[in-house]
One Martini backbone bead per residue (centre of mass of N, CA, C, O) as a GRO file, in nm:
protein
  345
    1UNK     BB    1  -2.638   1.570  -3.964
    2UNK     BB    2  -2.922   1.684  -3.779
    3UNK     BB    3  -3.082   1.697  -3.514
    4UNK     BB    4  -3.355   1.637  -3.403
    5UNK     BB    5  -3.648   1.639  -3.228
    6UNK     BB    6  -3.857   1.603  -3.041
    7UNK     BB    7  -4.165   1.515  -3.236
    8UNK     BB    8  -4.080   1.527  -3.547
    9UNK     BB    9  -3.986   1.522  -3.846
   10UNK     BB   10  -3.854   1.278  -4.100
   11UNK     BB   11  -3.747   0.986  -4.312
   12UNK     BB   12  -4.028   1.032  -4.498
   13UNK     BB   13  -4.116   0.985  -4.800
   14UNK     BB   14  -4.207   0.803  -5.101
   15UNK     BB   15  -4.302   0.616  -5.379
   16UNK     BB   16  -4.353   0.548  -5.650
   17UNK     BB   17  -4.395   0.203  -5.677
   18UNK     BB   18  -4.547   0.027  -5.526
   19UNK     BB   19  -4.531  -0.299  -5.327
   20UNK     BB   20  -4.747  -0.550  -5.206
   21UNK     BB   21  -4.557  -0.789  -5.242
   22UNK     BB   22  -4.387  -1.017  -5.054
   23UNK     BB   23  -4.097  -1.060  -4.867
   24UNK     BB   24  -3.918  -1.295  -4.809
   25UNK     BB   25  -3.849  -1.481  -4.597
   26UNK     BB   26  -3.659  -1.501  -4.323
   27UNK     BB   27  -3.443  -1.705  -4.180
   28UNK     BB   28  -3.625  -1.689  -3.888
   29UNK     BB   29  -3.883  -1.737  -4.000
   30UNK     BB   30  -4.242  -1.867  -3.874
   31UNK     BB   31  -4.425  -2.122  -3.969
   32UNK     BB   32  -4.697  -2.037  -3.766
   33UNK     BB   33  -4.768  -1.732  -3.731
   34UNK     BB   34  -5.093  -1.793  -3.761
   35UNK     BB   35  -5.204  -2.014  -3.592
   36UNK     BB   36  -5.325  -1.779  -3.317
   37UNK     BB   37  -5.437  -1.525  -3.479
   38UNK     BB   38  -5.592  -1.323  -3.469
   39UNK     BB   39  -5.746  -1.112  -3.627
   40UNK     BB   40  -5.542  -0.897  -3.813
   41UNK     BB   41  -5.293  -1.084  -3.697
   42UNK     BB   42  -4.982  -1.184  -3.578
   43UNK     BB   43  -4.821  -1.425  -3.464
   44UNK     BB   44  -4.520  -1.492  -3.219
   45UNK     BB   45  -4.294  -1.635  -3.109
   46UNK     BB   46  -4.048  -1.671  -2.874
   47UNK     BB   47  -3.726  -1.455  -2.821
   48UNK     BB   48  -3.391  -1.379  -2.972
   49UNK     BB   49  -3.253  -1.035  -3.057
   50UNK     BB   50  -3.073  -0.775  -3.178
   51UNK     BB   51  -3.062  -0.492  -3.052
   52UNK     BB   52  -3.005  -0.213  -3.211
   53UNK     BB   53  -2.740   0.018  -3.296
   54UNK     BB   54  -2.387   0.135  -3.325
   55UNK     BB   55  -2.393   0.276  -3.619
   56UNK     BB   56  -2.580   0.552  -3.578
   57UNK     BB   57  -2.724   0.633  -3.336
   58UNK     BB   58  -2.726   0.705  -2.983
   59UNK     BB   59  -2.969   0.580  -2.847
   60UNK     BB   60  -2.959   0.283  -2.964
   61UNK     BB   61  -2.737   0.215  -2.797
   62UNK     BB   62  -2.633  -0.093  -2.721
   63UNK     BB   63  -2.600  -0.376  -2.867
   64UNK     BB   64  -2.858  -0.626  -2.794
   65UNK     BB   65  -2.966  -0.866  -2.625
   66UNK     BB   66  -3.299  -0.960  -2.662
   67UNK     BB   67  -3.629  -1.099  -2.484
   68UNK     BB   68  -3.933  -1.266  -2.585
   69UNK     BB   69  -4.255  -1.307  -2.586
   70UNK     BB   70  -4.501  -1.436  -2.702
   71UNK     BB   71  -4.711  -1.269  -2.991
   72UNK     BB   72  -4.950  -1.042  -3.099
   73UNK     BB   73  -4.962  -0.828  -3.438
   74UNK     BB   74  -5.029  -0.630  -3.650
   75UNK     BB   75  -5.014  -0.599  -3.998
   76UNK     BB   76  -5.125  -0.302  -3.987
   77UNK     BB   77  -5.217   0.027  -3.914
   78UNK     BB   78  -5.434   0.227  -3.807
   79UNK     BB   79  -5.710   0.329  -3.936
   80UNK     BB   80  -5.956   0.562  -4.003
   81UNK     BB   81  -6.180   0.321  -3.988
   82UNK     BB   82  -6.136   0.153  -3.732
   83UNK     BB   83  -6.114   0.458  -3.540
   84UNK     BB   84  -6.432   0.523  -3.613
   85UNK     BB   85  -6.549   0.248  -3.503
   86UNK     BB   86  -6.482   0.345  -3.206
   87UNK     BB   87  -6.614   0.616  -3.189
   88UNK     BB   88  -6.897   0.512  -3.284
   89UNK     BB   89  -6.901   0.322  -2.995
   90UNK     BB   90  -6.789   0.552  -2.746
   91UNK     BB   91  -6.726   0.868  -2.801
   92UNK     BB   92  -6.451   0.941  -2.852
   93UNK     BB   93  -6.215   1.224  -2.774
   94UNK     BB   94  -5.908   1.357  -2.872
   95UNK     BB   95  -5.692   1.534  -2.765
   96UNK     BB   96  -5.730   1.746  -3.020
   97UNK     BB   97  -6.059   1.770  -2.945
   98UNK     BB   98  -5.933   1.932  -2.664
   99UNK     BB   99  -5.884   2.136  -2.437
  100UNK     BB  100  -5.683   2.299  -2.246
  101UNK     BB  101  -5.574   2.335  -1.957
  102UNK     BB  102  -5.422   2.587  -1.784
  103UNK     BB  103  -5.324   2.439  -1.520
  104UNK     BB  104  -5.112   2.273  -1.679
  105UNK     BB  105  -5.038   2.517  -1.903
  106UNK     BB  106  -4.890   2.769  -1.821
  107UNK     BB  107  -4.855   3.070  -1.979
  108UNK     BB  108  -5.025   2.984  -2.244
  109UNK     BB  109  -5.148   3.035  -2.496
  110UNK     BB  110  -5.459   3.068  -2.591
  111UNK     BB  111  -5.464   2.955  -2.859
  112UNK     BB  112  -5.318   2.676  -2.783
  113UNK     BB  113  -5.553   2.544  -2.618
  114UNK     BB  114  -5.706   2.503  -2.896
  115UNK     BB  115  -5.795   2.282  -3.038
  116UNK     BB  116  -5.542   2.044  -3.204
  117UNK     BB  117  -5.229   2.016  -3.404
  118UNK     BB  118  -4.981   1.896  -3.578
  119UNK     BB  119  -4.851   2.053  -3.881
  120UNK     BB  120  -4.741   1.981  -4.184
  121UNK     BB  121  -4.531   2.217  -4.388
  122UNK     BB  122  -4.434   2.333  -4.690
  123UNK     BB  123  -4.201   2.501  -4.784
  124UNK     BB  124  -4.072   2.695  -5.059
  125UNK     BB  125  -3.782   2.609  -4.974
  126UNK     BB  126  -3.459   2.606  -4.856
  127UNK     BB  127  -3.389   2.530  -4.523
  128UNK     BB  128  -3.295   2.502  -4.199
  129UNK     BB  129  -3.304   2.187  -4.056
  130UNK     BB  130  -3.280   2.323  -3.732
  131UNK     BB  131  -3.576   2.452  -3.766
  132UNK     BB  132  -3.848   2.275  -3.760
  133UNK     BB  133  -4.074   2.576  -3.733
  134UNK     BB  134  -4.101   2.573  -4.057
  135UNK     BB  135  -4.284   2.286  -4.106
  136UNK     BB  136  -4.414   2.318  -3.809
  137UNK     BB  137  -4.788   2.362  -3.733
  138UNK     BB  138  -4.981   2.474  -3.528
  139UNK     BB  139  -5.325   2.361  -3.569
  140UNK     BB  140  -5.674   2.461  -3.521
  141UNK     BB  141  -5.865   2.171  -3.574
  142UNK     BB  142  -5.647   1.913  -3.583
  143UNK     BB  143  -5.713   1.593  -3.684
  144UNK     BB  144  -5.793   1.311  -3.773
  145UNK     BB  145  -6.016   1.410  -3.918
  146UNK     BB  146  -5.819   1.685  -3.959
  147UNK     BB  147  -5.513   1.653  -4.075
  148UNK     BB  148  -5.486   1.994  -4.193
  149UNK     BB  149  -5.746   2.119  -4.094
  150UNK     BB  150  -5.994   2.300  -4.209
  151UNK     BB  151  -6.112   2.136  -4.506
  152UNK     BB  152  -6.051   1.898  -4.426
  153UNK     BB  153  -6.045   1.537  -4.440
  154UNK     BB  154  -6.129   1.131  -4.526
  155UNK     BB  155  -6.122   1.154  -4.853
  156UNK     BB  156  -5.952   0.901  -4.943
  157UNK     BB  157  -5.846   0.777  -4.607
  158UNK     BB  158  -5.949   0.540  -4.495
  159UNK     BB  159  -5.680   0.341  -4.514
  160UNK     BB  160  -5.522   0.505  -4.363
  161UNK     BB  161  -5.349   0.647  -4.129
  162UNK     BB  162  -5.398   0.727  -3.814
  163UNK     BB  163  -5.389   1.048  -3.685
  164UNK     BB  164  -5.328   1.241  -3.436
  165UNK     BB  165  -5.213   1.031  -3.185
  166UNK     BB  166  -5.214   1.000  -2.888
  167UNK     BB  167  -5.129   0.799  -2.602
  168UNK     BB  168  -5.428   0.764  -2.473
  169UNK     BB  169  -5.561   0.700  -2.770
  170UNK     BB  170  -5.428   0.445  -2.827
  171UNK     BB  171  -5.500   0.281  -2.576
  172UNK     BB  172  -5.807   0.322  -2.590
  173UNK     BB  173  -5.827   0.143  -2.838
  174UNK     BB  174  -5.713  -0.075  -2.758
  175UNK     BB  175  -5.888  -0.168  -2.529
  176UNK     BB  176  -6.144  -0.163  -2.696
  177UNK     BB  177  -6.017  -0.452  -2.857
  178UNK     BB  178  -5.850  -0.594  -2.646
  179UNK     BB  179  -5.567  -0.466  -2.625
  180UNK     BB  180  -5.232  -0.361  -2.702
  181UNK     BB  181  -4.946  -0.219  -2.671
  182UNK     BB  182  -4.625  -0.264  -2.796
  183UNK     BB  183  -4.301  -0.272  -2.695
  184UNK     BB  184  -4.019  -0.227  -2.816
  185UNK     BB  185  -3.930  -0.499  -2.855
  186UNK     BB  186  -4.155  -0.622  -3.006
  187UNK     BB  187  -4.158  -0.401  -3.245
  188UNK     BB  188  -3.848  -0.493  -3.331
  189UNK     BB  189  -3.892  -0.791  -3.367
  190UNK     BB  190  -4.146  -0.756  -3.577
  191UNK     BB  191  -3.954  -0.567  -3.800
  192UNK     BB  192  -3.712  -0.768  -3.872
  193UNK     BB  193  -3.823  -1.065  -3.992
  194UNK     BB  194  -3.576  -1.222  -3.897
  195UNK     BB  195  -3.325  -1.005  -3.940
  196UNK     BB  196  -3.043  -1.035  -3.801
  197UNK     BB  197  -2.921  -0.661  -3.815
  198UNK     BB  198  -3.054  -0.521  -4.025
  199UNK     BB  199  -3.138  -0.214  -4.112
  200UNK     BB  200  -3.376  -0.345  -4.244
  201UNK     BB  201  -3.664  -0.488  -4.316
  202UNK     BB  202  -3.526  -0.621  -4.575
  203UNK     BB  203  -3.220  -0.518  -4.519
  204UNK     BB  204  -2.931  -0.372  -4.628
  205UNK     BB  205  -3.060  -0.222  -4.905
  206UNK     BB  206  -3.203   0.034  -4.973
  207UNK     BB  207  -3.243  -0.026  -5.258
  208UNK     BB  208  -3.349  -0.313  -5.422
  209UNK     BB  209  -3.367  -0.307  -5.726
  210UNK     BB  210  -3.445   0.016  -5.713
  211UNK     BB  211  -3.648  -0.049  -5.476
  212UNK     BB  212  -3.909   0.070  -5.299
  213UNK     BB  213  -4.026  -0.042  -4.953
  214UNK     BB  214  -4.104   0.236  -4.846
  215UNK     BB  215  -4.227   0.563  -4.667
  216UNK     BB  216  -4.076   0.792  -4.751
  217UNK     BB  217  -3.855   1.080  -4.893
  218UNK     BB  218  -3.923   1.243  -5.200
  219UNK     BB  219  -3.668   1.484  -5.271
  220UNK     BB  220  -3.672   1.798  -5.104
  221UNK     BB  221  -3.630   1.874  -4.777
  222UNK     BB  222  -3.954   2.035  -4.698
  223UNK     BB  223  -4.030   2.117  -5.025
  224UNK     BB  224  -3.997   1.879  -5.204
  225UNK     BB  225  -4.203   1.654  -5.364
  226UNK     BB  226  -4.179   1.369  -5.609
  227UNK     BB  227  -4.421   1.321  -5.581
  228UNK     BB  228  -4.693   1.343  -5.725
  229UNK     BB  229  -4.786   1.662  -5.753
  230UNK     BB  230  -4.617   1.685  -5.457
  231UNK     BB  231  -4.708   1.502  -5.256
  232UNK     BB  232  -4.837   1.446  -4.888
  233UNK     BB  233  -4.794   1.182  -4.654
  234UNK     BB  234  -4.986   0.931  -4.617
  235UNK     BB  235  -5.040   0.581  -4.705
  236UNK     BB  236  -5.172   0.325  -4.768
  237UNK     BB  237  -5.216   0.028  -4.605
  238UNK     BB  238  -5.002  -0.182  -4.797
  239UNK     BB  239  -4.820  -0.046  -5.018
  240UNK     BB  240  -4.564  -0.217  -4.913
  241UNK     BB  241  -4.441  -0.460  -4.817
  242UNK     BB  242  -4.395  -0.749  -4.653
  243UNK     BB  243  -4.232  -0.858  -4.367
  244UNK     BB  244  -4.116  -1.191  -4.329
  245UNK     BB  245  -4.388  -1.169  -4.152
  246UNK     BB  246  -4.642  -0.982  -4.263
  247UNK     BB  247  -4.562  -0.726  -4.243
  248UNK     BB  248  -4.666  -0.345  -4.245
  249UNK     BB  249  -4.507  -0.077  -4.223
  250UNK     BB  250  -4.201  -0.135  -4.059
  251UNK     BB  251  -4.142   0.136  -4.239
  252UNK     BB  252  -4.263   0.426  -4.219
  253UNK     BB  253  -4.521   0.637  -4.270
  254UNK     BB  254  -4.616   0.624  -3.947
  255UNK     BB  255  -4.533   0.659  -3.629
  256UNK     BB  256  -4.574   0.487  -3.358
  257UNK     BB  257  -4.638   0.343  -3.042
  258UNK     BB  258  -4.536   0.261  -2.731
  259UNK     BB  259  -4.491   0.151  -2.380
  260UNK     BB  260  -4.265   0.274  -2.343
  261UNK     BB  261  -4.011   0.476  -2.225
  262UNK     BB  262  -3.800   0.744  -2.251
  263UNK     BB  263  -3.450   0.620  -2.274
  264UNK     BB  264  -3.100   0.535  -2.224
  265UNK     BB  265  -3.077   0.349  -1.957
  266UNK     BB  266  -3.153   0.006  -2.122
  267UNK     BB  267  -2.877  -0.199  -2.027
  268UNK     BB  268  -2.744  -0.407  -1.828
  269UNK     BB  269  -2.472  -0.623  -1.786
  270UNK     BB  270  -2.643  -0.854  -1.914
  271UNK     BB  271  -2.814  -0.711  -2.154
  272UNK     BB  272  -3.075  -0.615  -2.082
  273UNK     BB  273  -3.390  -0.495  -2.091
  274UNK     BB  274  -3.483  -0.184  -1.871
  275UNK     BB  275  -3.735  -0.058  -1.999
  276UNK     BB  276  -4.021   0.060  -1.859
  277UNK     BB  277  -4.319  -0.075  -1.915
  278UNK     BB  278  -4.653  -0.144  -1.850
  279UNK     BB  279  -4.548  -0.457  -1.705
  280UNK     BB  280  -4.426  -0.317  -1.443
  281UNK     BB  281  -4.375  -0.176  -1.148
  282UNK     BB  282  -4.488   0.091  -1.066
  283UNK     BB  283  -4.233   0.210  -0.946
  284UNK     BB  284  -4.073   0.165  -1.199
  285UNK     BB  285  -4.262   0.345  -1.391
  286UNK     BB  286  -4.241   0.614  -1.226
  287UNK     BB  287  -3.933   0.634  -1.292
  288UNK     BB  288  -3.983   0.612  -1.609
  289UNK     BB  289  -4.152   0.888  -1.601
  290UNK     BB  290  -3.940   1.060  -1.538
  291UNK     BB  291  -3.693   1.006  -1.687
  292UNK     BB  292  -3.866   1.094  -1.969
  293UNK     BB  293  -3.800   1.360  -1.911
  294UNK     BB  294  -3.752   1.680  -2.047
  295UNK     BB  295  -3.546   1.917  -1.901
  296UNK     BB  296  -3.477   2.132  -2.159
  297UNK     BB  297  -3.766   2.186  -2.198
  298UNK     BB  298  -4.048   2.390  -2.263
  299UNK     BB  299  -4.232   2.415  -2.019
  300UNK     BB  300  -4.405   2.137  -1.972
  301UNK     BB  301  -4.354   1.814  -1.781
  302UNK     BB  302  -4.387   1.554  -2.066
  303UNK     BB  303  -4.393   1.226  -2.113
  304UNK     BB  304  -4.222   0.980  -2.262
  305UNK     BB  305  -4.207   0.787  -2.549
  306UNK     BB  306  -4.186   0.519  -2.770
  307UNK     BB  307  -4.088   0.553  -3.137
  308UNK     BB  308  -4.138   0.401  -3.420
  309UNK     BB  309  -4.031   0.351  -3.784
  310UNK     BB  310  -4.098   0.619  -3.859
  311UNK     BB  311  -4.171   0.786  -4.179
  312UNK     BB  312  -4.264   1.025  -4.441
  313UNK     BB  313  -4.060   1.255  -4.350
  314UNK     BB  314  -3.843   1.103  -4.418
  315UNK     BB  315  -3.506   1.218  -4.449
  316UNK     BB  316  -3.199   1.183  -4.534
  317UNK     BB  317  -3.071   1.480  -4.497
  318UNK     BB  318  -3.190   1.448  -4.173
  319UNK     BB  319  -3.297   1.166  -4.118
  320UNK     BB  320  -3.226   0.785  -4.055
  321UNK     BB  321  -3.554   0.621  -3.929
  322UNK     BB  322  -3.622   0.370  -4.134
  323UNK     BB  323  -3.570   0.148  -3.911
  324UNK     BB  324  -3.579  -0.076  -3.634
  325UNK     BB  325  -3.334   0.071  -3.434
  326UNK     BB  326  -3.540   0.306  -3.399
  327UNK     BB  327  -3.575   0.632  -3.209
  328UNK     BB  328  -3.844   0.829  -3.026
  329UNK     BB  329  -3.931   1.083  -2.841
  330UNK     BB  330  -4.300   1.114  -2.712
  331UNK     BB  331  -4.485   1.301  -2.632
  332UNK     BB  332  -4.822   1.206  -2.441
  333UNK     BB  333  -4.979   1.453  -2.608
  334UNK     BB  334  -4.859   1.449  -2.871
  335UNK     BB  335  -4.956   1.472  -3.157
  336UNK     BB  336  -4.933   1.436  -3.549
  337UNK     BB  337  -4.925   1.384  -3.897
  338UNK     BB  338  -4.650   1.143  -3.806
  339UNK     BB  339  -4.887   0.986  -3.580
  340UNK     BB  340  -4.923   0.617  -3.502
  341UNK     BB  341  -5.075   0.256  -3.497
  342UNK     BB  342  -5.040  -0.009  -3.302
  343UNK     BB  343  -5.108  -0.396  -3.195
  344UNK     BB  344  -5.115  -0.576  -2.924
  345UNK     BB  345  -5.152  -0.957  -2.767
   0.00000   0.00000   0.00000
């Protein structure tokens, strides 16, 4: 199975039959989680929970106990309406719809400079996985307002998760809410709901009872999509079970953004997790924001941050990252068709 590059399409998309209805709390799901959760957010009291997983990716391992304090996680995706309402209070403009200054990105042609972002495109046949830049492409033009690019828009897409969202538009959007970024720990301990080791957010069982769970490729990656009519994208939030905490798509639909830097260096002797988050002392964090930089990627050096969850590109045959213990590092200027948000508090 060919490992993917940081920040590309992944292991999902579509559902024949969504299912809206919530899955049984897990075994240690919280019965007051929701006793002092602001309006759309889950209340989570503090735990201690197995993280990551030595069966799977490389990044993931080694599967190790972290603990977390309570907090409160949305129960979905921030959507297209709800980041309308802030731009339309703010004025704020995203990343993708700034052109980029050429001082920052020496070297770079003129064309790519220009306000876009990547966009996932269906080859016409079956490509070598290995090749990334057959199915996405920069697309000037390309924003949360325009998903697919100039002549695309937002209609019947309210209710869909905003995409296109760079990580300091997503910080932005957070903090207007009064609100913030959620931590890898806390982003996978409120994904797993409850079930301690599981697989996937709902189990160990990929289809159980034959029905799909979250919002992942059904098809052949990355030309043909078995969805309705060839459909490509995501789905609107909540359109599939929610997990154990009451949570929707903590797998799948569009990968999420945390606070945390990534690295691979992440936990001490004591199995403690030390990946530097945003509430660490400054130089803790400037040391993992230096770590975070790909060193053999070309161009200007980007810190990445880390995206949990999968989408709805992940595809078994490219890669299987539409679980809980699932991570992959993402440049925090780059947006793209299939990066999104949610908020914690």
């Amino acid at each position: 199975m060919p490992e993917p590059a940081p920040g590309t399409a992944e292991l999902h998309a579509a559902a024949p039959t969504p299912l809206a209805a919530p899955l049984p709390p897990g075994p240690a799901a919280p019965t007051d989680r929701t006793a002092t959760a602001p309006e759309g957010m889950v209340a989570l009291p503090a735990g201690r929970f197995m993280m990551g997983s030595n069966t799977h990716y490389p990044e993931e391992a080694p599967a190790r106990l972290v603990s977390v304090a309570a907090f409160a996680i949305d129960r979905h995706q921030v959507t297209n309406t709800q980041f309308a309402e802030f731009v339309a209070a703010t004025g704020y403009v995203t990343l993708a719809e700034r052109p980029l200054s050429p001082a920052h990105y020496p070297g770079l042609p003129a064309q790519l400079l220009k306000p876009g972002s990547m966009v996932f495109r269906p080859t016409p046949g079956p490509v070598d996985l290995r090749d990334l830049s057959q199915w996405w492409a920069w697309t000037p033009g390309a924003s949360w307002r325009r998903p697919e690019g100039p002549g695309s828009g937002l209609r019947g897409r309210k209710q869909h998760p905003v995409v296109h969202i760079a990580h300091q538009d997503a910080e932005a959007y957070a903090l207007w809410r009064g609100r913030r970024l959620p931590t890898e720990a806390e982003w996978e301990y409120a994904a797993r709901g409850g079930l301690e080791g599981a697989t996937y957010t709902w189990g160990d069982e990929q289809l159980p009872g034959g029905r799909r769970l979250a919002h992942w490729w059904s098809g052949d990656f990355p030309w043909r999509s078995a969805r309705p009519g060839g459909a490509t994208g995501p789905a609107p939030v909540g359109s599939y079970p929610a997990n154990g905490y009451g949570l929707h798509d903590m797998a799948g639909n569009v990968w999420e953004w945390t606070s945390d830097w990534f690295t691979r260096d992440r936990p001490d002797t004591d199995g403690h997790d030390t990946t530097p988050s945003c509430c660490a002392p400054d130089s803790v964090r400037r040391d993992g924001e230096a770590a975070s930089v790909d060193a053999h990627a070309p161009g200007p050096a980007v810190p990445r941050k880390v995206v949990k969850g999968g989408s709805w590109l992940c595809a078994d045959e490219y890669c299987r990252r539409y679980r809980p213990a699932a991570r992959r590092p993402q440049p925090v200027d780059t947006g793209m068709s299939h990066i999104g948000f949610r908020c914690s508090a």
